[in-house]
Amino acid sequence: MRFISDINEMRRFSKDANKLGKSIAFVPTMGFLHEGHASLLKKGRELGDTLVMSIFVNPIQFGPKEDFASYPRDLKRDLALAEANGVDVVFSPVPDEMYPEGFQTYVDVENLSKYLCGLSRPGHFRGVATAVAKLFHIVKPDTAIFGEKDYQQLAVIKRMVRDLNMDIDIVGMPIVREADGLAMSSRNGYLSREERRAALCLYHALMKAGDVFGKGVKDAGVILKEARSVIEAEPLARIDYVRVCNTDTMEDLDRITDRAFLALAVTIGKTRLIDNTVLSNAMQGRPLWSPAAGGDKPPPLHNLVYNMVSIQNFGLK
Ligand code: AMP
């Protein structure tokens, strides 16, 4: 496995791979890897001859009061995990080389960035789209893999690729969860023991909403009320948003006709967590639970009739 931080060296590597007719699969990350990232790497390994993963904590997607400086970093561990997951190249550019003095060109996916996290984190998706566009130009992938954990981000990237005629297939992968249902996130490490317990209210709220929807309720207001009540019962939780939206445009829906995107952002203590699920008529009756981290027991809400993902252990040690 190669480690590259120099942008020109990365470009040369990709040019050479292209010349040899080798396809490149690309997984952009901010590091501090977990099994969610590993699931993307596994997919990338299947889809490309060469697998490139970037580690870049992108300063321009963080707001002034957000956690850019304290975002967890552990390069040594990340490199070991990357190697264990079949990565050929880890590309980790430095912010000053990505955004040199005089930098002033941004990618703004206007409408999709107006909703949900775009409202609470102004400029966030502009920062994400700009960094990802730059990484795409440098790495020149044929395929790039993103997690549905950041569903709105995935929608923004798909739109950007379409609008700017980038010749890259964008692949979305399901959310990987801890055995009790908490969506894996590099930020989970911020949680104290008590907060970690409280953080389960996000998953439980999704389950509750899925349960209500599964029983035939299509009124978004009713579904939202049920989901909110689960989070509001948790004293350590503060809701940023709970929304039922169109899966493509992210606009609010009053009624679910076929499918909808249920998105949550909740602050637990000082840690802002997001989670989501797609509520879809076609998915009703699917099995409730497939464990993420090797457990074989369902999570506590085993009376519910709805779940979204089936993920196994991805070989992280
Ligand atoms: P991050 O390092 O948080 O920027 O995430 C890098 C990529 O991993 C993004 O495409 C995320 O959506 C994806 N990702 C993060 N957490 C998960 C998860 N729990 N399940 C699946 N993908 C994830």
Tab-separated table of C-alpha atoms and ligand atoms in Angstrom:
chain	number	residue	atom	x	y	z
A	1	MET	CA	0.000	0.000	0.000
A	2	ARG	CA	1.270	3.457	-0.889
A	3	PHE	CA	0.810	6.620	1.130
A	4	ILE	CA	0.684	9.812	-0.934
A	5	SER	CA	0.187	13.326	0.365
A	6	ASP	CA	1.534	15.253	-2.626
A	7	ILE	CA	-1.196	16.241	-5.102
A	8	ASN	CA	1.030	15.932	-8.177
A	9	GLU	CA	2.240	12.504	-7.139
A	10	MET	CA	-1.392	11.372	-6.779
A	11	ARG	CA	-2.219	12.745	-10.233
A	12	ARG	CA	0.736	10.887	-11.750
A	13	PHE	CA	-0.305	7.648	-10.058
A	14	SER	CA	-3.841	7.936	-11.438
A	15	LYS	CA	-2.671	8.886	-14.922
A	16	ASP	CA	-0.419	5.824	-15.006
A	17	ALA	CA	-3.242	3.566	-13.796
A	18	ASN	CA	-5.532	4.971	-16.509
A	19	LYS	CA	-2.863	4.401	-19.172
A	20	LEU	CA	-2.573	0.783	-18.097
A	21	GLY	CA	-6.340	0.455	-18.463
A	22	LYS	CA	-6.843	-0.056	-14.717
A	23	SER	CA	-10.073	1.291	-13.285
A	24	ILE	CA	-9.956	3.290	-10.069
A	25	ALA	CA	-12.473	3.006	-7.239
A	26	PHE	CA	-12.328	5.840	-4.751
A	27	VAL	CA	-13.515	6.199	-1.151
A	28	PRO	CA	-13.203	9.719	0.285
A	29	THR	CA	-13.069	9.889	4.102
A	30	MET	CA	-12.072	12.168	6.934
A	31	GLY	CA	-10.240	9.273	8.621
A	32	PHE	CA	-10.726	7.800	12.092
A	33	LEU	CA	-12.033	4.766	10.308
A	34	HIS	CA	-14.735	2.403	11.509
A	35	GLU	CA	-16.776	-0.402	9.986
A	36	GLY	CA	-18.926	2.059	8.040
A	37	HIS	CA	-15.838	3.150	6.123
A	38	ALA	CA	-14.758	-0.487	5.794
A	39	SER	CA	-18.024	-1.378	4.057
A	40	LEU	CA	-17.277	1.297	1.434
A	41	LEU	CA	-13.743	-0.047	0.988
A	42	LYS	CA	-15.052	-3.557	0.533
A	43	LYS	CA	-17.392	-2.327	-2.190
A	44	GLY	CA	-14.569	-0.325	-3.772
A	45	ARG	CA	-12.363	-3.406	-3.825
A	46	GLU	CA	-15.095	-5.190	-5.809
A	47	LEU	CA	-15.673	-2.341	-8.233
A	48	GLY	CA	-12.177	-1.156	-9.163
A	49	ASP	CA	-8.840	-2.653	-10.198
A	50	THR	CA	-7.189	-0.051	-7.996
A	51	LEU	CA	-8.627	1.169	-4.699
A	52	VAL	CA	-7.796	4.680	-3.531
A	53	MET	CA	-8.967	6.052	-0.189
A	54	SER	CA	-8.478	9.657	0.826
A	55	ILE	CA	-8.121	10.925	4.362
A	56	PHE	CA	-8.755	14.644	4.446
A	57	VAL	CA	-10.365	16.582	7.261
A	58	ASN	CA	-11.692	19.305	5.028
A	59	PRO	CA	-11.504	22.682	6.796
A	60	ILE	CA	-13.982	24.444	4.512
A	61	GLN	CA	-16.887	22.175	5.396
A	62	PHE	CA	-16.706	23.061	9.096
A	63	GLY	CA	-18.364	26.155	10.516
A	64	PRO	CA	-16.350	28.535	12.726
A	65	LYS	CA	-17.844	27.049	15.914
A	66	GLU	CA	-17.598	23.427	14.785
A	67	ASP	CA	-15.095	20.711	15.637
A	68	PHE	CA	-12.482	21.020	12.859
A	69	ALA	CA	-9.564	21.369	15.290
A	70	SER	CA	-10.743	18.614	17.620
A	71	TYR	CA	-12.018	16.200	14.932
A	72	PRO	CA	-10.552	12.787	15.888
A	73	ARG	CA	-7.443	11.794	13.976
A	74	ASP	CA	-5.356	8.607	14.147
A	75	LEU	CA	-3.339	8.176	10.971
A	76	LYS	CA	-1.348	5.173	12.153
A	77	ARG	CA	-4.463	3.179	12.963
A	78	ASP	CA	-6.194	4.326	9.766
A	79	LEU	CA	-3.273	3.131	7.640
A	80	ALA	CA	-3.376	-0.303	9.284
A	81	LEU	CA	-7.132	-0.549	8.689
A	82	ALA	CA	-6.786	0.659	5.108
A	83	GLU	CA	-4.183	-1.990	4.408
A	84	ALA	CA	-6.329	-4.697	6.059
A	85	ASN	CA	-9.181	-3.663	3.752
A	86	GLY	CA	-7.209	-3.919	0.525
A	87	VAL	CA	-6.528	-0.231	-0.161
A	88	ASP	CA	-3.792	0.348	-2.761
A	89	VAL	CA	-3.252	4.045	-2.138
A	90	VAL	CA	-4.060	6.284	0.820
A	91	PHE	CA	-4.147	9.866	-0.400
A	92	SER	CA	-3.937	12.439	2.373
A	93	PRO	CA	-3.320	15.957	1.094
A	94	VAL	CA	-2.579	18.839	3.451
A	95	PRO	CA	-5.110	21.691	3.670
A	96	ASP	CA	-2.592	24.323	2.531
A	97	GLU	CA	-1.990	22.450	-0.695
A	98	MET	CA	-5.715	21.910	-1.287
A	99	TYR	CA	-6.553	25.536	-0.525
A	100	PRO	CA	-3.487	27.650	-1.271
A	101	GLU	CA	-3.507	31.391	-0.851
A	102	GLY	CA	-5.797	33.003	-3.391
A	103	PHE	CA	-8.130	30.011	-3.601
A	104	GLN	CA	-11.592	31.265	-4.608
A	105	THR	CA	-13.441	28.691	-6.703
A	106	TYR	CA	-16.299	26.775	-5.091
A	107	VAL	CA	-18.918	24.255	-6.139
A	108	ASP	CA	-22.381	25.093	-4.843
A	109	VAL	CA	-25.169	22.571	-5.368
A	110	GLU	CA	-27.748	25.222	-4.704
A	111	ASN	CA	-31.121	23.699	-3.987
A	112	LEU	CA	-30.186	20.434	-2.308
A	113	SER	CA	-27.950	22.374	0.061
A	114	LYS	CA	-30.856	24.484	1.292
A	115	TYR	CA	-32.459	21.830	3.438
A	116	LEU	CA	-31.720	19.752	6.551
A	117	CYS	CA	-28.018	19.931	7.449
A	118	GLY	CA	-27.595	22.767	4.964
A	119	LEU	CA	-29.823	24.933	7.175
A	120	SER	CA	-28.050	24.118	10.419
A	121	ARG	CA	-24.572	24.180	8.881
A	122	PRO	CA	-24.435	27.063	6.401
A	123	GLY	CA	-21.701	26.544	3.802
A	124	HIS	CA	-21.221	22.892	4.786
A	125	PHE	CA	-22.274	21.346	1.478
A	126	ARG	CA	-20.426	23.979	-0.529
A	127	GLY	CA	-17.321	22.887	1.376
A	128	VAL	CA	-18.078	19.208	0.811
A	129	ALA	CA	-18.855	19.575	-2.912
A	130	THR	CA	-15.764	21.704	-3.510
A	131	ALA	CA	-13.438	19.269	-1.738
A	132	VAL	CA	-14.978	16.223	-3.422
A	133	ALA	CA	-14.793	17.880	-6.859
A	134	LYS	CA	-11.115	18.629	-6.273
A	135	LEU	CA	-10.437	15.091	-5.059
A	136	PHE	CA	-12.239	13.715	-8.127
A	137	HIS	CA	-10.020	15.801	-10.423
A	138	ILE	CA	-6.874	14.670	-8.652
A	139	VAL	CA	-7.709	10.971	-8.190
A	140	LYS	CA	-9.624	10.581	-11.491
A	141	PRO	CA	-11.778	7.678	-10.294
A	142	ASP	CA	-14.161	5.649	-12.436
A	143	THR	CA	-16.320	4.934	-9.390
A	144	ALA	CA	-16.669	6.648	-6.029
A	145	ILE	CA	-18.392	5.116	-3.022
A	146	PHE	CA	-20.268	7.056	-0.338
A	147	GLY	CA	-22.347	6.069	2.693
A	148	GLU	CA	-26.070	6.607	3.034
A	149	LYS	CA	-25.332	7.671	6.603
A	150	ASP	CA	-24.764	11.064	4.982
A	151	TYR	CA	-27.746	10.742	2.683
A	152	GLN	CA	-27.996	14.422	1.823
A	153	GLN	CA	-24.278	14.523	1.042
A	154	LEU	CA	-24.736	11.563	-1.286
A	155	ALA	CA	-27.592	13.392	-3.046
A	156	VAL	CA	-25.439	16.527	-3.365
A	157	ILE	CA	-22.538	14.571	-4.872
A	158	LYS	CA	-24.805	12.727	-7.319
A	159	ARG	CA	-26.287	16.041	-8.436
A	160	MET	CA	-22.876	17.669	-8.797
A	161	VAL	CA	-21.581	14.786	-10.915
A	162	ARG	CA	-24.634	15.014	-13.168
A	163	ASP	CA	-24.636	18.800	-13.434
A	164	LEU	CA	-20.911	19.085	-14.141
A	165	ASN	CA	-20.732	16.070	-16.484
A	166	MET	CA	-18.187	14.253	-14.378
A	167	ASP	CA	-17.681	10.779	-15.793
A	168	ILE	CA	-17.836	8.976	-12.447
A	169	ASP	CA	-20.289	6.374	-11.138
A	170	ILE	CA	-21.478	7.271	-7.656
A	171	VAL	CA	-22.378	4.290	-5.492
A	172	GLY	CA	-24.266	4.588	-2.189
A	173	MET	CA	-23.884	2.020	0.592
A	174	PRO	CA	-26.248	1.305	3.507
A	175	ILE	CA	-25.668	2.582	7.023
A	176	VAL	CA	-23.524	0.345	9.205
A	177	ARG	CA	-24.708	0.232	12.803
A	178	GLU	CA	-23.404	-0.911	16.161
A	179	ALA	CA	-25.048	-4.064	17.506
A	180	ASP	CA	-27.563	-1.957	19.455
A	181	GLY	CA	-28.504	0.137	16.423
A	182	LEU	CA	-26.430	3.322	16.820
A	183	ALA	CA	-25.149	4.412	13.406
A	184	MET	CA	-21.362	4.218	13.346
A	185	SER	CA	-19.657	7.585	13.239
A	186	SER	CA	-16.181	8.923	13.934
A	187	ARG	CA	-17.908	11.374	16.282
A	188	ASN	CA	-19.370	8.622	18.506
A	189	GLY	CA	-16.049	8.665	20.336
A	190	TYR	CA	-16.969	12.076	21.750
A	191	LEU	CA	-19.832	10.523	23.735
A	192	SER	CA	-19.525	9.806	27.456
A	193	ARG	CA	-20.998	6.532	28.730
A	194	GLU	CA	-24.245	8.207	29.633
A	195	GLU	CA	-24.407	10.060	26.298
A	196	ARG	CA	-23.673	6.866	24.393
A	197	ARG	CA	-26.759	5.324	26.003
A	198	ALA	CA	-28.805	8.446	25.266
A	199	ALA	CA	-27.644	8.486	21.628
A	200	LEU	CA	-29.704	5.383	20.965
A	201	CYS	CA	-32.788	7.590	20.877
A	202	LEU	CA	-31.968	8.445	17.241
A	203	TYR	CA	-32.211	4.836	16.170
A	204	HIS	CA	-35.231	4.227	18.357
A	205	ALA	CA	-36.968	7.240	16.812
A	206	LEU	CA	-36.343	5.839	13.317
A	207	MET	CA	-37.656	2.474	14.419
A	208	LYS	CA	-40.728	4.041	15.934
A	209	ALA	CA	-41.411	6.007	12.756
A	210	GLY	CA	-40.861	2.868	10.680
A	211	ASP	CA	-43.279	0.992	12.896
A	212	VAL	CA	-45.995	3.617	12.496
A	213	PHE	CA	-45.411	3.795	8.741
A	214	GLY	CA	-45.440	-0.010	8.537
A	215	LYS	CA	-48.889	0.032	10.133
A	216	GLY	CA	-50.178	2.126	7.261
A	217	VAL	CA	-49.817	5.719	8.490
A	218	LYS	CA	-48.836	7.913	5.533
A	219	ASP	CA	-49.337	11.340	7.116
A	220	ALA	CA	-45.843	12.806	7.621
A	221	GLY	CA	-47.053	14.934	10.539
A	222	VAL	CA	-48.152	11.870	12.507
A	223	ILE	CA	-44.932	9.992	11.748
A	224	LEU	CA	-42.827	12.993	12.757
A	225	LYS	CA	-44.734	13.417	16.011
A	226	GLU	CA	-44.042	9.802	16.954
A	227	ALA	CA	-40.357	10.086	16.069
A	228	ARG	CA	-39.965	13.384	17.941
A	229	SER	CA	-41.651	12.009	21.054
A	230	VAL	CA	-39.003	9.283	21.335
A	231	ILE	CA	-36.192	11.857	21.220
A	232	GLU	CA	-37.972	14.330	23.471
A	233	ALA	CA	-38.231	11.631	26.146
A	234	GLU	CA	-34.430	11.581	26.353
A	235	PRO	CA	-33.201	14.378	28.668
A	236	LEU	CA	-29.693	14.548	27.151
A	237	ALA	CA	-31.009	14.953	23.582
A	238	ARG	CA	-31.769	18.207	21.785
A	239	ILE	CA	-33.436	18.038	18.385
A	240	ASP	CA	-31.876	19.997	15.535
A	241	TYR	CA	-34.324	18.628	12.969
A	242	VAL	CA	-36.612	15.666	12.324
A	243	ARG	CA	-38.021	15.703	8.805
A	244	VAL	CA	-39.816	13.599	6.244
A	245	CYS	CA	-38.562	14.579	2.801
A	246	ASN	CA	-38.603	13.701	-0.863
A	247	THR	CA	-35.722	11.243	-1.414
A	248	ASP	CA	-34.344	13.176	-4.392
A	249	THR	CA	-35.039	16.858	-3.707
A	250	MET	CA	-34.939	16.844	0.124
A	251	GLU	CA	-38.091	18.980	0.164
A	252	ASP	CA	-40.532	18.369	3.021
A	253	LEU	CA	-43.410	15.988	2.340
A	254	ASP	CA	-46.861	16.166	3.950
A	255	ARG	CA	-47.829	12.683	2.846
A	256	ILE	CA	-45.859	9.627	1.818
A	257	THR	CA	-47.235	8.172	-1.390
A	258	ASP	CA	-44.483	5.725	-2.311
A	259	ARG	CA	-41.232	6.500	-0.541
A	260	ALA	CA	-39.724	9.176	1.658
A	261	PHE	CA	-36.557	9.997	3.450
A	262	LEU	CA	-36.769	10.377	7.229
A	263	ALA	CA	-33.823	12.385	8.507
A	264	LEU	CA	-32.737	13.293	12.032
A	265	ALA	CA	-30.085	15.542	13.494
A	266	VAL	CA	-29.864	15.489	17.268
A	267	THR	CA	-27.319	16.903	19.677
A	268	ILE	CA	-26.394	14.660	22.581
A	269	GLY	CA	-24.470	16.730	25.102
A	270	LYS	CA	-22.170	18.631	22.753
A	271	THR	CA	-22.091	16.034	19.981
A	272	ARG	CA	-24.291	16.479	16.935
A	273	LEU	CA	-25.345	13.153	15.433
A	274	ILE	CA	-27.312	12.409	12.271
A	275	ASP	CA	-29.206	9.329	11.195
A	276	ASN	CA	-31.831	8.467	8.612
A	277	THR	CA	-33.873	5.831	6.924
A	278	VAL	CA	-35.925	5.515	3.783
A	279	LEU	CA	-39.594	4.734	4.401
A	280	SER	CA	-40.828	2.847	1.405
A	281	ASN	CA	-43.934	0.838	0.612
A	282	ALA	CA	-41.746	-1.697	-1.140
A	283	MET	CA	-39.702	-2.287	2.012
A	284	GLN	CA	-42.552	-3.214	4.334
A	285	GLY	CA	-42.264	-6.700	5.695
A	286	ARG	CA	-38.491	-6.797	5.414
A	287	PRO	CA	-36.759	-8.439	8.354
A	288	LEU	CA	-36.313	-6.243	11.360
A	289	TRP	CA	-32.674	-6.544	12.064
A	290	SER	CA	-29.390	-7.830	10.826
A	291	PRO	CA	-26.584	-7.134	13.241
A	292	ALA	CA	-23.742	-4.816	12.298
A	293	ALA	CA	-20.990	-5.779	14.634
A	294	GLY	CA	-21.270	-9.520	14.818
A	295	GLY	CA	-24.023	-9.746	17.456
A	296	ASP	CA	-26.861	-12.148	16.822
A	297	LYS	CA	-29.507	-10.523	19.008
A	298	PRO	CA	-31.968	-7.944	17.804
A	299	PRO	CA	-31.776	-4.465	19.338
A	300	PRO	CA	-34.166	-3.644	22.180
A	301	LEU	CA	-37.111	-2.628	20.045
A	302	HIS	CA	-37.744	-6.125	18.757
A	303	ASN	CA	-41.477	-5.592	18.536
A	304	LEU	CA	-41.050	-3.251	15.580
A	305	VAL	CA	-41.633	-4.464	12.073
A	306	TYR	CA	-39.243	-2.458	10.020
A	307	ASN	CA	-35.601	-2.078	9.341
A	308	MET	CA	-33.328	-0.860	6.648
A	309	VAL	CA	-29.940	-2.484	6.462
A	310	SER	CA	-28.191	-5.764	6.540
A	311	ILE	CA	-24.559	-5.427	7.339
A	312	GLN	CA	-22.000	-7.931	8.475
A	313	ASN	CA	-18.599	-7.643	10.040
A	314	PHE	CA	-16.108	-6.107	7.611
A	315	GLY	CA	-12.917	-7.485	9.001
A	316	LEU	CA	-11.850	-4.552	11.130
A	317	LYS	CA	-9.824	-5.858	14.029
B	1	AMP	P1	-16.520	10.587	6.982
B	1	AMP	O1	-15.153	10.037	7.272
B	1	AMP	O2	-17.388	10.693	8.183
B	1	AMP	O3	-16.484	11.835	6.153
B	1	AMP	O4	-17.241	9.514	6.072
B	1	AMP	C1	-16.642	9.043	4.900
B	1	AMP	C2	-17.639	8.192	4.170
B	1	AMP	O5	-18.052	7.111	5.011
B	1	AMP	C3	-18.919	8.961	3.806
B	1	AMP	O6	-19.327	8.568	2.502
B	1	AMP	C4	-19.876	8.508	4.857
B	1	AMP	O7	-21.235	8.575	4.457
B	1	AMP	C5	-19.456	7.074	5.067
B	1	AMP	N1	-19.911	6.606	6.382
B	1	AMP	C6	-19.705	7.178	7.583
B	1	AMP	N2	-20.339	6.488	8.549
B	1	AMP	C7	-20.962	5.447	7.944
B	1	AMP	C8	-21.778	4.370	8.394
B	1	AMP	N3	-22.096	4.217	9.680
B	1	AMP	N4	-22.248	3.508	7.480
B	1	AMP	C9	-21.945	3.646	6.161
B	1	AMP	N5	-21.165	4.621	5.675
B	1	AMP	C10	-20.687	5.517	6.548
